[in-house]
Amino acid sequence: YRNALIGEPAPSDTRRFLDSLPALGATDYVRLETGSFNGTFHALATRRDGTRQRLNVQGNPAILDAAEVQAALGGLSVGVSDFVHMTEEDQYHYAYKGNTATLPVYRVILDDDEQTRLYIDPATGSIATVNANDRLNRWTRVGLHRLDFSFMKARPVWDLVVIFLLAGVTLVCITGTWMSFRRIKLDWQLGRKRLARLRQSKAASMQTSSD
């Protein structure tokens, strides 16, 4: 779906943008990357502070509007079951520790077998895809590892859950260590008893032989 939404820009658009580059000389752009959305050329300019800006073929700032995105979605082979301008995080597009979630974005849920989700950044034109496997992985691996479920994000809920789990793990470790030492002690005692019986048996055999 991502490739279908991107499309191929006309070579003439690239030339027009190159002609506009001299006008960008006074800006603080340090990097330019070319791309397209629905076959329309754009460039992604990175500033010195790390922020990025989408530029049109004339070199002017150009944010994707909803009409452009919906026009591109109309060319897909599947329908759209949901389209929203998302200003808050959801369960699959969210911040974690140092990683921030880009907002706002257009969230698109496609009407395919996997209910594929697309998160389209209007400021850069970037597209993030979340399919059925990604959603399953979110709950079975990432969620269980990070414990970043929505109901646990508020403090001190997350802290209390982590403390409880760590206490449980510590208890299991202590119990396992105690059982191991107990087993070693029993084996040691059993070994000593067997050795004592062996010595007694050997002594009795020697006594019988001497008689």
C-alpha positions as YAML, in Angstrom:
chain: A
units: angstrom
residues:
- id: 1
  name: TYR
  ca: [0.00, 0.00, 0.00]
- id: 2
  name: ARG
  ca: [2.82, 2.37, 0.79]
- id: 3
  name: ASN
  ca: [4.31, 2.14, -2.70]
- id: 4
  name: ALA
  ca: [0.89, 2.63, -4.26]
- id: 5
  name: LEU
  ca: [0.35, 5.80, -2.23]
- id: 6
  name: ILE
  ca: [3.77, 7.20, -3.05]
- id: 7
  name: GLY
  ca: [3.56, 6.83, -6.83]
- id: 8
  name: GLU
  ca: [6.10, 8.11, -9.34]
- id: 9
  name: PRO
  ca: [6.66, 11.84, -9.87]
- id: 10
  name: ALA
  ca: [7.12, 13.29, -13.34]
- id: 11
  name: PRO
  ca: [10.78, 13.90, -14.28]
- id: 12
  name: SER
  ca: [9.85, 17.46, -15.21]
- id: 13
  name: ASP
  ca: [8.83, 18.12, -11.58]
- id: 14
  name: THR
  ca: [12.30, 17.17, -10.40]
- id: 15
  name: ARG
  ca: [13.83, 19.59, -12.87]
- id: 16
  name: ARG
  ca: [11.49, 22.37, -11.75]
- id: 17
  name: PHE
  ca: [12.47, 21.80, -8.14]
- id: 18
  name: LEU
  ca: [16.17, 21.87, -9.01]
- id: 19
  name: ASP
  ca: [15.57, 25.21, -10.69]
- id: 20
  name: SER
  ca: [14.08, 26.52, -7.44]
- id: 21
  name: LEU
  ca: [17.10, 25.55, -5.34]
- id: 22
  name: PRO
  ca: [18.89, 28.91, -5.63]
- id: 23
  name: ALA
  ca: [15.94, 30.52, -3.87]
- id: 24
  name: LEU
  ca: [16.50, 28.18, -0.91]
- id: 25
  name: GLY
  ca: [20.07, 29.32, -0.37]
- id: 26
  name: ALA
  ca: [19.21, 31.75, 2.41]
- id: 27
  name: THR
  ca: [17.37, 29.13, 4.49]
- id: 28
  name: ASP
  ca: [18.81, 26.96, 7.23]
- id: 29
  name: TYR
  ca: [18.21, 23.70, 5.39]
- id: 30
  name: VAL
  ca: [21.17, 21.33, 5.66]
- id: 31
  name: ARG
  ca: [19.73, 18.32, 3.82]
- id: 32
  name: LEU
  ca: [17.22, 17.73, 1.03]
- id: 33
  name: GLU
  ca: [15.57, 14.41, 0.14]
- id: 34
  name: THR
  ca: [13.25, 14.02, -2.81]
- id: 35
  name: GLY
  ca: [10.09, 11.96, -2.74]
- id: 36
  name: SER
  ca: [6.49, 11.89, -3.86]
- id: 37
  name: PHE
  ca: [2.95, 11.33, -2.66]
- id: 38
  name: ASN
  ca: [0.28, 10.11, -5.06]
- id: 39
  name: GLY
  ca: [2.73, 10.80, -7.88]
- id: 40
  name: THR
  ca: [3.22, 14.44, -6.87]
- id: 41
  name: PHE
  ca: [6.81, 15.51, -6.31]
- id: 42
  name: HIS
  ca: [7.94, 16.83, -2.95]
- id: 43
  name: ALA
  ca: [11.20, 17.32, -1.12]
- id: 44
  name: LEU
  ca: [11.89, 16.75, 2.55]
- id: 45
  name: ALA
  ca: [14.16, 19.46, 3.93]
- id: 46
  name: THR
  ca: [16.02, 19.02, 7.21]
- id: 47
  name: ARG
  ca: [16.95, 22.11, 9.21]
- id: 48
  name: ARG
  ca: [19.99, 22.62, 11.42]
- id: 49
  name: ASP
  ca: [17.92, 21.94, 14.52]
- id: 50
  name: GLY
  ca: [16.82, 18.55, 13.15]
- id: 51
  name: THR
  ca: [13.24, 19.51, 12.28]
- id: 52
  name: ARG
  ca: [11.94, 18.60, 8.83]
- id: 53
  name: GLN
  ca: [9.75, 20.46, 6.36]
- id: 54
  name: ARG
  ca: [7.92, 19.17, 3.30]
- id: 55
  name: LEU
  ca: [8.41, 21.36, 0.22]
- id: 56
  name: ASN
  ca: [6.48, 21.39, -3.04]
- id: 57
  name: VAL
  ca: [7.95, 21.55, -6.51]
- id: 58
  name: GLN
  ca: [8.35, 25.33, -6.23]
- id: 59
  name: GLY
  ca: [10.35, 24.94, -3.03]
- id: 60
  name: ASN
  ca: [7.58, 26.30, -0.82]
- id: 61
  name: PRO
  ca: [6.39, 24.63, 2.43]
- id: 62
  name: ALA
  ca: [3.54, 22.26, 1.63]
- id: 63
  name: ILE
  ca: [1.66, 20.29, 4.28]
- id: 64
  name: LEU
  ca: [-0.48, 17.37, 3.10]
- id: 65
  name: ASP
  ca: [-4.16, 18.15, 3.52]
- id: 66
  name: ALA
  ca: [-6.94, 15.62, 3.99]
- id: 67
  name: ALA
  ca: [-8.19, 16.01, 0.42]
- id: 68
  name: GLU
  ca: [-4.78, 15.03, -1.01]
- id: 69
  name: VAL
  ca: [-4.58, 11.97, 1.22]
- id: 70
  name: GLN
  ca: [-8.12, 10.85, 0.42]
- id: 71
  name: ALA
  ca: [-7.47, 11.29, -3.30]
- id: 72
  name: ALA
  ca: [-4.45, 9.00, -3.01]
- id: 73
  name: LEU
  ca: [-6.44, 6.44, -1.00]
- id: 74
  name: GLY
  ca: [-9.03, 6.36, -3.78]
- id: 75
  name: GLY
  ca: [-6.44, 4.79, -6.06]
- id: 76
  name: LEU
  ca: [-5.85, 1.78, -3.81]
- id: 77
  name: SER
  ca: [-7.26, -1.65, -4.57]
- id: 78
  name: VAL
  ca: [-9.07, -1.77, -1.21]
- id: 79
  name: GLY
  ca: [-11.55, 0.52, 0.47]
- id: 80
  name: VAL
  ca: [-11.16, 2.64, 3.59]
- id: 81
  name: SER
  ca: [-13.12, 1.76, 6.73]
- id: 82
  name: ASP
  ca: [-11.87, 4.67, 8.85]
- id: 83
  name: PHE
  ca: [-10.10, 7.98, 8.23]
- id: 84
  name: VAL
  ca: [-9.33, 10.44, 11.02]
- id: 85
  name: HIS
  ca: [-7.03, 13.38, 11.68]
- id: 86
  name: MET
  ca: [-5.42, 12.03, 14.84]
- id: 87
  name: THR
  ca: [-4.10, 14.51, 17.40]
- id: 88
  name: GLU
  ca: [-3.59, 12.05, 20.26]
- id: 89
  name: GLU
  ca: [-1.74, 8.76, 20.53]
- id: 90
  name: ASP
  ca: [-3.49, 5.43, 20.07]
- id: 91
  name: GLN
  ca: [-2.47, 1.87, 20.95]
- id: 92
  name: TYR
  ca: [-0.22, 1.48, 17.90]
- id: 93
  name: HIS
  ca: [1.11, 5.01, 17.41]
- id: 94
  name: TYR
  ca: [2.53, 6.17, 20.71]
- id: 95
  name: ALA
  ca: [5.60, 7.54, 22.46]
- id: 96
  name: TYR
  ca: [7.89, 5.36, 24.55]
- id: 97
  name: LYS
  ca: [10.69, 6.76, 26.71]
- id: 98
  name: GLY
  ca: [12.90, 8.82, 24.39]
- id: 99
  name: ASN
  ca: [10.92, 8.03, 21.25]
- id: 100
  name: THR
  ca: [8.23, 10.58, 20.47]
- id: 101
  name: ALA
  ca: [5.04, 9.94, 18.52]
- id: 102
  name: THR
  ca: [4.61, 12.26, 15.55]
- id: 103
  name: LEU
  ca: [1.36, 14.19, 15.87]
- id: 104
  name: PRO
  ca: [-0.90, 15.12, 14.25]
- id: 105
  name: VAL
  ca: [-1.17, 12.33, 11.68]
- id: 106
  name: TYR
  ca: [-3.84, 10.97, 9.37]
- id: 107
  name: ARG
  ca: [-4.83, 7.51, 10.59]
- id: 108
  name: VAL
  ca: [-6.28, 5.30, 7.90]
- id: 109
  name: ILE
  ca: [-7.76, 1.84, 8.50]
- id: 110
  name: LEU
  ca: [-8.08, -0.09, 5.27]
- id: 111
  name: ASP
  ca: [-10.90, -2.51, 4.55]
- id: 112
  name: ASP
  ca: [-8.63, -5.47, 3.81]
- id: 113
  name: ASP
  ca: [-8.28, -8.85, 5.52]
- id: 114
  name: GLU
  ca: [-5.69, -7.52, 7.99]
- id: 115
  name: GLN
  ca: [-7.41, -4.19, 8.69]
- id: 116
  name: THR
  ca: [-4.10, -2.53, 7.86]
- id: 117
  name: ARG
  ca: [-3.47, 0.81, 9.52]
- id: 118
  name: LEU
  ca: [-1.62, 3.67, 7.88]
- id: 119
  name: TYR
  ca: [-0.25, 6.63, 9.80]
- id: 120
  name: ILE
  ca: [0.51, 9.49, 7.41]
- id: 121
  name: ASP
  ca: [2.47, 12.49, 8.63]
- id: 122
  name: PRO
  ca: [1.09, 15.62, 6.91]
- id: 123
  name: ALA
  ca: [4.25, 17.60, 7.70]
- id: 124
  name: THR
  ca: [6.64, 15.20, 5.95]
- id: 125
  name: GLY
  ca: [4.51, 12.82, 3.89]
- id: 126
  name: SER
  ca: [6.02, 9.79, 5.63]
- id: 127
  name: ILE
  ca: [3.86, 6.68, 5.93]
- id: 128
  name: ALA
  ca: [3.98, 4.11, 8.75]
- id: 129
  name: THR
  ca: [2.19, 0.80, 8.22]
- id: 130
  name: VAL
  ca: [0.77, -1.45, 10.95]
- id: 131
  name: ASN
  ca: [-0.57, -4.82, 9.80]
- id: 132
  name: ALA
  ca: [-2.10, -7.74, 11.70]
- id: 133
  name: ASN
  ca: [1.29, -9.19, 12.65]
- id: 134
  name: ASP
  ca: [2.44, -5.81, 13.94]
- id: 135
  name: ARG
  ca: [-0.66, -5.50, 16.12]
- id: 136
  name: LEU
  ca: [-0.21, -9.02, 17.50]
- id: 137
  name: ASN
  ca: [3.45, -8.28, 18.21]
- id: 138
  name: ARG
  ca: [2.41, -5.08, 19.97]
- id: 139
  name: TRP
  ca: [0.48, -7.04, 22.60]
- id: 140
  name: THR
  ca: [2.38, -10.33, 22.85]
- id: 141
  name: ARG
  ca: [6.00, -9.17, 22.74]
- id: 142
  name: VAL
  ca: [6.44, -5.42, 22.92]
- id: 143
  name: GLY
  ca: [3.65, -4.81, 25.42]
- id: 144
  name: LEU
  ca: [4.68, -7.61, 27.78]
- id: 145
  name: HIS
  ca: [8.31, -6.52, 27.58]
- id: 146
  name: ARG
  ca: [7.75, -2.79, 28.06]
- id: 147
  name: LEU
  ca: [4.55, -2.93, 30.12]
- id: 148
  name: ASP
  ca: [3.43, 0.18, 28.25]
- id: 149
  name: PHE
  ca: [-0.27, -0.62, 28.05]
- id: 150
  name: SER
  ca: [-2.49, 2.44, 28.13]
- id: 151
  name: PHE
  ca: [-4.05, 1.61, 31.52]
- id: 152
  name: MET
  ca: [-0.56, 1.36, 33.04]
- id: 153
  name: LYS
  ca: [1.00, 4.53, 31.66]
- id: 154
  name: ALA
  ca: [-0.23, 6.72, 34.50]
- id: 155
  name: ARG
  ca: [2.06, 6.86, 37.51]
- id: 156
  name: PRO
  ca: [2.15, 5.30, 40.05]
- id: 157
  name: VAL
  ca: [0.24, 2.39, 38.44]
- id: 158
  name: TRP
  ca: [3.23, 1.40, 36.29]
- id: 159
  name: ASP
  ca: [5.60, 1.62, 39.27]
- id: 160
  name: LEU
  ca: [3.35, -0.52, 41.47]
- id: 161
  name: VAL
  ca: [2.96, -3.21, 38.80]
- id: 162
  name: VAL
  ca: [6.71, -3.32, 38.16]
- id: 163
  name: ILE
  ca: [7.48, -3.51, 41.90]
- id: 164
  name: PHE
  ca: [4.97, -6.34, 42.28]
- id: 165
  name: LEU
  ca: [6.46, -8.27, 39.36]
- id: 166
  name: LEU
  ca: [10.03, -7.73, 40.57]
- id: 167
  name: ALA
  ca: [9.03, -8.90, 44.03]
- id: 168
  name: GLY
  ca: [7.52, -12.02, 42.49]
- id: 169
  name: VAL
  ca: [10.67, -12.72, 40.49]
- id: 170
  name: THR
  ca: [12.81, -12.17, 43.59]
- id: 171
  name: LEU
  ca: [10.64, -14.58, 45.58]
- id: 172
  name: VAL
  ca: [10.95, -17.22, 42.86]
- id: 173
  name: CYS
  ca: [14.75, -16.80, 42.82]
- id: 174
  name: ILE
  ca: [14.98, -17.06, 46.61]
- id: 175
  name: THR
  ca: [12.72, -20.11, 46.64]
- id: 176
  name: GLY
  ca: [14.76, -21.77, 43.89]
- id: 177
  name: THR
  ca: [18.01, -21.05, 45.73]
- id: 178
  name: TRP
  ca: [16.61, -22.43, 49.00]
- id: 179
  name: MET
  ca: [15.38, -25.60, 47.29]
- id: 180
  name: SER
  ca: [18.77, -26.07, 45.62]
- id: 181
  name: PHE
  ca: [20.67, -25.79, 48.91]
- id: 182
  name: ARG
  ca: [18.15, -28.08, 50.59]
- id: 183
  name: ARG
  ca: [18.66, -30.64, 47.85]
- id: 184
  name: ILE
  ca: [22.43, -30.38, 48.18]
- id: 185
  name: LYS
  ca: [22.16, -30.88, 51.95]
- id: 186
  name: LEU
  ca: [19.95, -33.96, 51.54]
- id: 187
  name: ASP
  ca: [22.29, -35.41, 48.92]
- id: 188
  name: TRP
  ca: [25.26, -34.77, 51.21]
- id: 189
  name: GLN
  ca: [23.55, -36.47, 54.15]
- id: 190
  name: LEU
  ca: [22.48, -39.40, 51.99]
- id: 191
  name: GLY
  ca: [26.01, -39.75, 50.65]
- id: 192
  name: ARG
  ca: [27.48, -39.80, 54.16]
- id: 193
  name: LYS
  ca: [25.00, -42.48, 55.24]
- id: 194
  name: ARG
  ca: [25.84, -44.63, 52.23]
- id: 195
  name: LEU
  ca: [29.55, -44.21, 52.90]
- id: 196
  name: ALA
  ca: [29.06, -45.15, 56.56]
- id: 197
  name: ARG
  ca: [27.11, -48.28, 55.61]
- id: 198
  name: LEU
  ca: [29.78, -49.20, 53.08]
- id: 199
  name: ARG
  ca: [32.50, -48.87, 55.72]
- id: 200
  name: GLN
  ca: [30.48, -50.94, 58.19]
- id: 201
  name: SER
  ca: [29.90, -53.62, 55.59]
- id: 202
  name: LYS
  ca: [33.59, -53.69, 54.70]
- id: 203
  name: ALA
  ca: [34.60, -53.88, 58.36]
- id: 204
  name: ALA
  ca: [32.17, -56.74, 58.96]
- id: 205
  name: SER
  ca: [33.55, -58.63, 55.96]
- id: 206
  name: MET
  ca: [37.11, -58.23, 57.22]
- id: 207
  name: GLN
  ca: [36.07, -59.43, 60.69]
- id: 208
  name: THR
  ca: [34.42, -62.52, 59.23]
- id: 209
  name: SER
  ca: [37.52, -63.31, 57.17]
- id: 210
  name: SER
  ca: [39.79, -63.07, 60.19]
- id: 211
  name: ASP
  ca: [37.58, -65.45, 62.15]
...
